[in-house]
């Protein structure tokens, strides 16, 4: 019975019903219009949609349970580690950088717009480095390893990626004057939208979002980001507003004549969790071990994925140049 109770508690917690129950027992319905109330209402939407996506996929046999192996085991492994490390890193950054910020803005709607643009810039920096520095790619590649797109992919992360991302994002935002309350509100919006942009193409076929997709990052944009097609590689690093992708010329809409092929360019075992989680780390370790000289060993760590001391590079930039794309 204890196992059944534990499973039941986990299911209730996964869907966010525990927070909803507590909120209903201590607050009034009017409190749902507050920030905390909105959070409690929105939180169950993602896991409910995930279950609907999974159910529909199984009923129509558009994919199997094997497509969820990497996200599922990543979620289980990270549930008690990555979350607390990320919160800890964010708290440390706030405590260290807040006194050093040259100014601090107020939590008003117009400064909130400023804050979100700053956050989006900080997210772009973290995400760009995750694709351009091989050490960071080892942390990020788990998220790109699945060879299909579904909502569960938002759970597929190496446990150290969250802390690394939040150190960069929180530090930039706090130094730019964002108050902690605004930062956490933005992180909630960003995390919610960042999960939903992974919605499967078997559930939402055309996810360009019409005119909204011209300034917002749509699920179609993020599908492009997850592609291993040369045309699409290293594009669409933003999360909600695609302003910085346009500024830094990494913006790439989905093309009708280039079907997205999900996954990474390294040969790996399909839906193999250990290969997805540790494969890039093992590959980097081998390259560093066999590299001649200290300089080349360091370059393998900090140069983009695909860099080689032989000059026969397989970086995204080199592959695009070879294909005449750019």
mmCIF file of C-alpha atoms in Angstrom:
data_model
loop_
_atom_site.group_PDB
_atom_site.id
_atom_site.type_symbol
_atom_site.label_atom_id
_atom_site.label_comp_id
_atom_site.label_asym_id
_atom_site.label_seq_id
_atom_site.Cartn_x
_atom_site.Cartn_y
_atom_site.Cartn_z
ATOM 1 C CA UNK A 1 0.000 0.000 0.000
ATOM 2 C CA UNK A 2 2.878 2.363 0.719
ATOM 3 C CA UNK A 3 4.128 1.914 -2.860
ATOM 4 C CA UNK A 4 0.657 2.659 -4.240
ATOM 5 C CA UNK A 5 0.438 5.738 -2.019
ATOM 6 C CA UNK A 6 3.881 6.906 -3.156
ATOM 7 C CA UNK A 7 2.939 6.465 -6.819
ATOM 8 C CA UNK A 8 -0.327 8.319 -6.224
ATOM 9 C CA UNK A 9 1.490 11.193 -4.512
ATOM 10 C CA UNK A 10 3.984 11.372 -7.381
ATOM 11 C CA UNK A 11 1.185 11.515 -9.976
ATOM 12 C CA UNK A 12 -0.616 14.254 -8.047
ATOM 13 C CA UNK A 13 2.648 16.195 -7.735
ATOM 14 C CA UNK A 14 3.571 15.688 -11.386
ATOM 15 C CA UNK A 15 0.293 17.211 -12.543
ATOM 16 C CA UNK A 16 0.503 20.022 -9.994
ATOM 17 C CA UNK A 17 -2.772 19.038 -8.346
ATOM 18 C CA UNK A 18 -1.171 19.185 -4.892
ATOM 19 C CA UNK A 19 -0.461 22.890 -5.239
ATOM 20 C CA UNK A 20 -3.963 23.453 -6.633
ATOM 21 C CA UNK A 21 -5.550 21.602 -3.711
ATOM 22 C CA UNK A 22 -3.529 23.572 -1.181
ATOM 23 C CA UNK A 23 -4.351 26.847 -2.927
ATOM 24 C CA UNK A 24 -8.086 26.093 -2.907
ATOM 25 C CA UNK A 25 -7.995 25.218 0.780
ATOM 26 C CA UNK A 26 -6.203 28.400 1.873
ATOM 27 C CA UNK A 27 -7.188 31.029 -0.716
ATOM 28 C CA UNK A 28 -10.323 32.442 -2.283
ATOM 29 C CA UNK A 29 -11.262 32.240 -5.954
ATOM 30 C CA UNK A 30 -10.318 35.903 -6.327
ATOM 31 C CA UNK A 31 -6.722 34.932 -5.532
ATOM 32 C CA UNK A 32 -6.528 33.053 -8.836
ATOM 33 C CA UNK A 33 -6.084 36.481 -10.454
ATOM 34 C CA UNK A 34 -2.792 36.944 -8.589
ATOM 35 C CA UNK A 35 0.592 35.793 -9.862
ATOM 36 C CA UNK A 36 0.613 32.772 -7.534
ATOM 37 C CA UNK A 37 -2.924 31.887 -8.573
ATOM 38 C CA UNK A 38 -2.083 32.027 -12.266
ATOM 39 C CA UNK A 39 0.961 29.796 -11.670
ATOM 40 C CA UNK A 40 -1.174 27.206 -9.888
ATOM 41 C CA UNK A 41 -3.736 27.206 -12.717
ATOM 42 C CA UNK A 42 -1.193 27.022 -15.549
ATOM 43 C CA UNK A 43 1.073 24.364 -14.047
ATOM 44 C CA UNK A 44 -1.229 21.350 -14.776
ATOM 45 C CA UNK A 45 -1.739 22.373 -18.432
ATOM 46 C CA UNK A 46 1.609 21.037 -19.631
ATOM 47 C CA UNK A 47 1.470 17.534 -18.068
ATOM 48 C CA UNK A 48 -2.177 17.178 -19.156
ATOM 49 C CA UNK A 49 -1.259 18.107 -22.738
ATOM 50 C CA UNK A 50 1.695 15.713 -22.563
ATOM 51 C CA UNK A 51 -0.612 12.834 -21.602
ATOM 52 C CA UNK A 52 -3.040 13.769 -24.398
ATOM 53 C CA UNK A 53 -0.166 13.869 -26.892
ATOM 54 C CA UNK A 54 1.100 10.477 -25.743
ATOM 55 C CA UNK A 55 -2.383 8.947 -25.826
ATOM 56 C CA UNK A 56 -3.123 10.261 -29.298
ATOM 57 C CA UNK A 57 0.229 9.062 -30.591
ATOM 58 C CA UNK A 58 -0.368 5.556 -29.263
ATOM 59 C CA UNK A 59 -3.937 5.398 -30.578
ATOM 60 C CA UNK A 60 -2.946 6.512 -34.063
ATOM 61 C CA UNK A 61 0.361 4.613 -33.896
ATOM 62 C CA UNK A 62 2.305 7.680 -35.027
ATOM 63 C CA UNK A 63 5.087 6.734 -32.596
ATOM 64 C CA UNK A 64 5.840 4.230 -29.837
ATOM 65 C CA UNK A 65 6.795 4.406 -26.180
ATOM 66 C CA UNK A 66 10.438 4.058 -27.206
ATOM 67 C CA UNK A 67 10.324 7.681 -28.363
ATOM 68 C CA UNK A 68 9.898 8.686 -24.725
ATOM 69 C CA UNK A 69 12.784 6.683 -23.262
ATOM 70 C CA UNK A 70 15.412 9.442 -23.293
ATOM 71 C CA UNK A 71 13.116 12.145 -21.811
ATOM 72 C CA UNK A 72 11.672 9.731 -19.220
ATOM 73 C CA UNK A 73 14.983 8.506 -17.834
ATOM 74 C CA UNK A 74 16.403 12.056 -17.946
ATOM 75 C CA UNK A 75 13.426 13.251 -15.915
ATOM 76 C CA UNK A 76 13.842 10.474 -13.350
ATOM 77 C CA UNK A 77 17.585 11.064 -13.007
ATOM 78 C CA UNK A 78 17.306 14.858 -12.834
ATOM 79 C CA UNK A 79 14.205 15.153 -10.667
ATOM 80 C CA UNK A 80 16.115 15.283 -7.400
ATOM 81 C CA UNK A 81 19.369 16.790 -8.635
ATOM 82 C CA UNK A 82 19.168 19.337 -11.452
ATOM 83 C CA UNK A 83 16.168 21.225 -10.073
ATOM 84 C CA UNK A 84 17.801 22.030 -6.728
ATOM 85 C CA UNK A 85 21.163 22.826 -8.315
ATOM 86 C CA UNK A 86 19.481 25.311 -10.660
ATOM 87 C CA UNK A 87 17.606 27.014 -7.830
ATOM 88 C CA UNK A 88 20.787 27.102 -5.787
ATOM 89 C CA UNK A 89 22.820 28.654 -8.604
ATOM 90 C CA UNK A 90 20.128 31.265 -9.233
ATOM 91 C CA UNK A 91 20.045 32.195 -5.539
ATOM 92 C CA UNK A 92 23.847 32.457 -5.417
ATOM 93 C CA UNK A 93 23.920 34.689 -8.497
ATOM 94 C CA UNK A 94 21.235 36.956 -7.066
ATOM 95 C CA UNK A 95 23.070 37.285 -3.759
ATOM 96 C CA UNK A 96 26.429 37.942 -5.427
ATOM 97 C CA UNK A 97 25.453 40.240 -8.301
ATOM 98 C CA UNK A 98 22.486 42.233 -6.930
ATOM 99 C CA UNK A 99 24.688 44.529 -4.800
ATOM 100 C CA UNK A 100 26.946 45.070 -7.841
ATOM 101 C CA UNK A 101 24.165 46.055 -10.256
ATOM 102 C CA UNK A 102 24.639 49.696 -11.371
ATOM 103 C CA UNK A 103 20.865 50.272 -11.148
ATOM 104 C CA UNK A 104 17.666 48.374 -10.441
ATOM 105 C CA UNK A 105 14.369 48.784 -12.245
ATOM 106 C CA UNK A 106 10.922 48.621 -10.683
ATOM 107 C CA UNK A 107 8.422 45.822 -11.256
ATOM 108 C CA UNK A 108 6.117 47.705 -13.637
ATOM 109 C CA UNK A 109 4.714 46.626 -17.002
ATOM 110 C CA UNK A 110 7.085 48.803 -19.031
ATOM 111 C CA UNK A 111 10.174 47.685 -17.129
ATOM 112 C CA UNK A 112 8.877 44.131 -17.418
ATOM 113 C CA UNK A 113 9.151 44.463 -21.213
ATOM 114 C CA UNK A 114 12.745 45.644 -20.749
ATOM 115 C CA UNK A 115 13.360 42.751 -18.361
ATOM 116 C CA UNK A 116 12.063 40.183 -20.812
ATOM 117 C CA UNK A 117 14.224 41.535 -23.628
ATOM 118 C CA UNK A 118 17.245 41.299 -21.312
ATOM 119 C CA UNK A 119 16.260 37.769 -20.293
ATOM 120 C CA UNK A 120 15.903 36.757 -23.919
ATOM 121 C CA UNK A 121 19.394 38.139 -24.589
ATOM 122 C CA UNK A 122 20.787 36.176 -21.628
ATOM 123 C CA UNK A 123 19.039 33.032 -22.867
ATOM 124 C CA UNK A 124 20.486 33.589 -26.336
ATOM 125 C CA UNK A 125 24.019 33.852 -24.886
ATOM 126 C CA UNK A 126 23.654 30.629 -22.874
ATOM 127 C CA UNK A 127 22.066 28.765 -25.768
ATOM 128 C CA UNK A 128 24.558 30.006 -28.363
ATOM 129 C CA UNK A 129 27.496 28.927 -26.196
ATOM 130 C CA UNK A 130 25.821 25.555 -25.658
ATOM 131 C CA UNK A 131 26.122 24.961 -29.411
ATOM 132 C CA UNK A 132 29.467 26.667 -30.015
ATOM 133 C CA UNK A 133 31.611 25.421 -27.100
ATOM 134 C CA UNK A 134 32.056 21.670 -27.115
ATOM 135 C CA UNK A 135 32.211 21.316 -23.333
ATOM 136 C CA UNK A 136 28.846 23.043 -23.047
ATOM 137 C CA UNK A 137 27.511 21.031 -25.977
ATOM 138 C CA UNK A 138 28.202 17.907 -23.925
ATOM 139 C CA UNK A 139 25.706 19.262 -21.379
ATOM 140 C CA UNK A 140 23.178 20.363 -24.005
ATOM 141 C CA UNK A 141 23.347 17.496 -26.506
ATOM 142 C CA UNK A 142 21.085 15.244 -24.424
ATOM 143 C CA UNK A 143 18.256 17.642 -25.237
ATOM 144 C CA UNK A 144 18.925 17.286 -28.971
ATOM 145 C CA UNK A 145 19.467 13.528 -29.010
ATOM 146 C CA UNK A 146 15.814 12.387 -29.421
ATOM 147 C CA UNK A 147 15.026 11.669 -33.063
ATOM 148 C CA UNK A 148 11.452 12.890 -32.813
ATOM 149 C CA UNK A 149 9.678 15.902 -31.331
ATOM 150 C CA UNK A 150 7.188 15.670 -28.493
ATOM 151 C CA UNK A 151 6.458 17.521 -25.269
ATOM 152 C CA UNK A 152 8.496 15.050 -23.221
ATOM 153 C CA UNK A 153 11.669 16.264 -24.969
ATOM 154 C CA UNK A 154 11.517 19.329 -22.710
ATOM 155 C CA UNK A 155 12.541 16.968 -19.875
ATOM 156 C CA UNK A 156 15.557 15.577 -21.750
ATOM 157 C CA UNK A 157 18.471 17.470 -20.199
ATOM 158 C CA UNK A 158 21.804 16.617 -18.640
ATOM 159 C CA UNK A 159 21.577 17.427 -14.937
ATOM 160 C CA UNK A 160 24.310 20.090 -15.067
ATOM 161 C CA UNK A 161 22.796 22.052 -17.949
ATOM 162 C CA UNK A 162 20.209 23.825 -15.810
ATOM 163 C CA UNK A 163 22.767 25.189 -13.321
ATOM 164 C CA UNK A 164 25.092 26.258 -16.168
ATOM 165 C CA UNK A 165 22.233 27.996 -17.974
ATOM 166 C CA UNK A 166 20.946 29.768 -14.875
ATOM 167 C CA UNK A 167 24.376 31.051 -13.876
ATOM 168 C CA UNK A 168 24.614 32.883 -17.211
ATOM 169 C CA UNK A 169 20.983 34.002 -17.427
ATOM 170 C CA UNK A 170 20.549 35.068 -13.812
ATOM 171 C CA UNK A 171 23.902 36.881 -13.696
ATOM 172 C CA UNK A 172 23.163 38.950 -16.811
ATOM 173 C CA UNK A 173 19.631 39.780 -15.686
ATOM 174 C CA UNK A 174 20.573 40.802 -12.149
ATOM 175 C CA UNK A 175 23.470 42.953 -13.408
ATOM 176 C CA UNK A 176 21.018 44.559 -15.836
ATOM 177 C CA UNK A 177 18.893 45.695 -12.891
ATOM 178 C CA UNK A 178 16.073 43.145 -12.824
ATOM 179 C CA UNK A 179 14.643 42.642 -9.327
ATOM 180 C CA UNK A 180 14.521 38.992 -8.195
ATOM 181 C CA UNK A 181 10.697 38.941 -8.201
ATOM 182 C CA UNK A 182 10.653 39.998 -11.858
ATOM 183 C CA UNK A 183 13.350 37.469 -12.710
ATOM 184 C CA UNK A 184 11.372 34.590 -11.196
ATOM 185 C CA UNK A 185 8.173 35.713 -12.959
ATOM 186 C CA UNK A 186 10.029 35.761 -16.282
ATOM 187 C CA UNK A 187 11.591 32.376 -15.577
ATOM 188 C CA UNK A 188 8.110 30.941 -14.989
ATOM 189 C CA UNK A 189 6.781 32.334 -18.289
ATOM 190 C CA UNK A 190 9.923 31.254 -20.121
ATOM 191 C CA UNK A 191 9.819 27.744 -18.668
ATOM 192 C CA UNK A 192 6.134 27.313 -19.512
ATOM 193 C CA UNK A 193 6.472 28.495 -23.102
ATOM 194 C CA UNK A 194 9.803 26.703 -23.464
ATOM 195 C CA UNK A 195 8.041 23.435 -22.652
ATOM 196 C CA UNK A 196 5.095 23.963 -25.004
ATOM 197 C CA UNK A 197 7.262 24.785 -28.036
ATOM 198 C CA UNK A 198 8.263 21.104 -28.027
ATOM 199 C CA UNK A 199 4.732 20.013 -28.919
ATOM 200 C CA UNK A 200 4.811 17.086 -31.337
ATOM 201 C CA UNK A 201 4.242 17.564 -35.051
ATOM 202 C CA UNK A 202 1.821 14.620 -34.980
ATOM 203 C CA UNK A 203 -0.400 16.714 -32.658
ATOM 204 C CA UNK A 204 0.141 20.144 -34.268
ATOM 205 C CA UNK A 205 1.257 19.707 -37.865
ATOM 206 C CA UNK A 206 1.799 23.318 -38.894
ATOM 207 C CA UNK A 207 3.089 25.196 -35.860
ATOM 208 C CA UNK A 208 4.206 28.448 -37.501
ATOM 209 C CA UNK A 209 1.546 30.432 -35.557
ATOM 210 C CA UNK A 210 0.707 32.724 -38.467
ATOM 211 C CA UNK A 211 1.596 36.377 -38.007
ATOM 212 C CA UNK A 212 2.563 35.798 -34.362
ATOM 213 C CA UNK A 213 5.444 33.697 -35.639
ATOM 214 C CA UNK A 214 7.049 36.784 -37.137
ATOM 215 C CA UNK A 215 8.133 38.049 -33.712
ATOM 216 C CA UNK A 216 7.498 35.090 -31.396
ATOM 217 C CA UNK A 217 9.440 31.857 -31.434
ATOM 218 C CA UNK A 218 6.886 29.263 -32.490
ATOM 219 C CA UNK A 219 7.038 25.466 -32.129
ATOM 220 C CA UNK A 220 7.937 25.424 -35.851
ATOM 221 C CA UNK A 221 10.997 27.583 -35.136
ATOM 222 C CA UNK A 222 12.051 25.264 -32.335
ATOM 223 C CA UNK A 223 11.587 22.192 -34.513
ATOM 224 C CA UNK A 224 14.061 23.803 -36.881
ATOM 225 C CA UNK A 225 16.422 24.347 -33.949
ATOM 226 C CA UNK A 226 16.282 20.622 -33.108
ATOM 227 C CA UNK A 227 17.037 19.604 -36.690
ATOM 228 C CA UNK A 228 20.260 18.018 -37.871
ATOM 229 C CA UNK A 229 19.687 19.258 -41.436
ATOM 230 C CA UNK A 230 22.668 21.380 -42.464
ATOM 231 C CA UNK A 231 20.299 24.166 -43.520
ATOM 232 C CA UNK A 232 18.820 24.341 -40.028
ATOM 233 C CA UNK A 233 21.808 23.715 -37.743
ATOM 234 C CA UNK A 234 22.689 26.336 -35.093
ATOM 235 C CA UNK A 235 19.636 28.544 -35.615
ATOM 236 C CA UNK A 236 16.735 29.898 -33.516
ATOM 237 C CA UNK A 237 18.455 30.164 -30.137
ATOM 238 C CA UNK A 238 15.775 32.366 -28.557
ATOM 239 C CA UNK A 239 12.891 31.010 -26.510
ATOM 240 C CA UNK A 240 9.878 33.346 -26.778
ATOM 241 C CA UNK A 241 10.878 36.517 -28.649
ATOM 242 C CA UNK A 242 13.021 35.882 -31.712
ATOM 243 C CA UNK A 243 14.441 39.411 -31.654
ATOM 244 C CA UNK A 244 18.034 38.377 -30.893
ATOM 245 C CA UNK A 245 18.070 35.668 -33.548
ATOM 246 C CA UNK A 246 17.189 38.379 -36.054
ATOM 247 C CA UNK A 247 19.825 40.745 -34.646
ATOM 248 C CA UNK A 248 22.600 38.111 -34.756
ATOM 249 C CA UNK A 249 21.354 36.541 -38.018
ATOM 250 C CA UNK A 250 20.618 33.112 -36.583
ATOM 251 C CA UNK A 251 16.901 33.309 -37.419
ATOM 252 C CA UNK A 252 15.634 30.480 -39.636
ATOM 253 C CA UNK A 253 11.963 29.776 -40.444
ATOM 254 C CA UNK A 254 10.796 26.274 -41.294
ATOM 255 C CA UNK A 255 10.974 25.682 -45.040
ATOM 256 C CA UNK A 256 8.301 23.767 -46.932
ATOM 257 C CA UNK A 257 10.880 21.997 -49.086
ATOM 258 C CA UNK A 258 13.261 21.017 -46.238
ATOM 259 C CA UNK A 259 11.673 18.481 -43.905
ATOM 260 C CA UNK A 260 13.032 18.558 -40.369
ATOM 261 C CA UNK A 261 15.225 15.606 -39.420
ATOM 262 C CA UNK A 262 15.547 15.463 -35.641
ATOM 263 C CA UNK A 263 18.593 14.367 -33.676
ATOM 264 C CA UNK A 264 22.330 15.027 -33.669
ATOM 265 C CA UNK A 265 24.891 14.361 -36.383
ATOM 266 C CA UNK A 266 26.914 11.855 -34.326
ATOM 267 C CA UNK A 267 25.971 8.243 -34.983
ATOM 268 C CA UNK A 268 24.184 6.990 -31.894
ATOM 269 C CA UNK A 269 21.879 4.194 -30.859
ATOM 270 C CA UNK A 270 18.245 5.259 -31.401
ATOM 271 C CA UNK A 271 16.409 6.124 -28.159
ATOM 272 C CA UNK A 272 19.361 4.873 -26.102
ATOM 273 C CA UNK A 273 19.386 6.805 -22.830
ATOM 274 C CA UNK A 274 22.988 6.217 -21.739
ATOM 275 C CA UNK A 275 24.313 7.125 -25.197
ATOM 276 C CA UNK A 276 22.176 10.269 -25.266
ATOM 277 C CA UNK A 277 23.172 11.246 -21.723
ATOM 278 C CA UNK A 278 26.883 10.447 -21.712
ATOM 279 C CA UNK A 279 27.801 9.847 -25.373
ATOM 280 C CA UNK A 280 29.128 13.320 -26.142
ATOM 281 C CA UNK A 281 31.155 13.386 -22.926
ATOM 282 C CA UNK A 282 32.770 10.064 -23.837
ATOM 283 C CA UNK A 283 33.472 11.285 -27.389
ATOM 284 C CA UNK A 284 35.083 14.485 -26.082
ATOM 285 C CA UNK A 285 37.203 12.538 -23.597
ATOM 286 C CA UNK A 286 38.492 10.315 -26.409
ATOM 287 C CA UNK A 287 39.356 13.297 -28.608
ATOM 288 C CA UNK A 288 41.183 15.045 -25.770
ATOM 289 C CA UNK A 289 43.084 11.855 -24.898
ATOM 290 C CA UNK A 290 44.258 11.263 -28.470
ATOM 291 C CA UNK A 291 44.940 14.924 -29.332
ATOM 292 C CA UNK A 292 48.650 15.804 -29.744
ATOM 293 C CA UNK A 293 49.878 18.480 -27.348
ATOM 294 C CA UNK A 294 48.222 20.494 -24.586
ATOM 295 C CA UNK A 295 47.007 23.238 -26.938
ATOM 296 C CA UNK A 296 45.024 20.818 -29.098
ATOM 297 C CA UNK A 297 43.585 19.122 -26.026
ATOM 298 C CA UNK A 298 42.293 22.475 -24.779
ATOM 299 C CA UNK A 299 40.998 23.415 -28.211
ATOM 300 C CA UNK A 300 38.898 20.259 -28.354
ATOM 301 C CA UNK A 301 37.244 21.370 -25.105
ATOM 302 C CA UNK A 302 36.495 24.953 -26.092
ATOM 303 C CA UNK A 303 36.158 24.945 -29.874
ATOM 304 C CA UNK A 304 32.782 24.142 -31.517
ATOM 305 C CA UNK A 305 31.586 20.538 -31.841
ATOM 306 C CA UNK A 306 33.130 19.006 -34.954
ATOM 307 C CA UNK A 307 36.429 20.914 -34.696
ATOM 308 C CA UNK A 308 39.487 18.760 -35.440
ATOM 309 C CA UNK A 309 43.205 19.354 -34.987
ATOM 310 C CA UNK A 310 43.677 17.826 -38.455
ATOM 311 C CA UNK A 311 41.840 20.717 -40.083
ATOM 312 C CA UNK A 312 39.090 18.410 -41.367
ATOM 313 C CA UNK A 313 36.380 20.183 -39.423
ATOM 314 C CA UNK A 314 32.796 18.965 -39.213
ATOM 315 C CA UNK A 315 31.434 22.006 -37.408
ATOM 316 C CA UNK A 316 28.040 23.410 -38.380
ATOM 317 C CA UNK A 317 29.758 26.398 -39.991
ATOM 318 C CA UNK A 318 32.108 24.159 -42.010
ATOM 319 C CA UNK A 319 29.255 21.931 -43.150
ATOM 320 C CA UNK A 320 27.191 24.927 -44.244
ATOM 321 C CA UNK A 321 30.121 26.371 -46.123
ATOM 322 C CA UNK A 322 30.707 23.043 -47.876
ATOM 323 C CA UNK A 323 27.020 22.898 -48.842
ATOM 324 C CA UNK A 324 27.059 26.496 -50.072
ATOM 325 C CA UNK A 325 24.684 27.689 -47.359
ATOM 326 C CA UNK A 326 25.255 30.945 -45.570
#
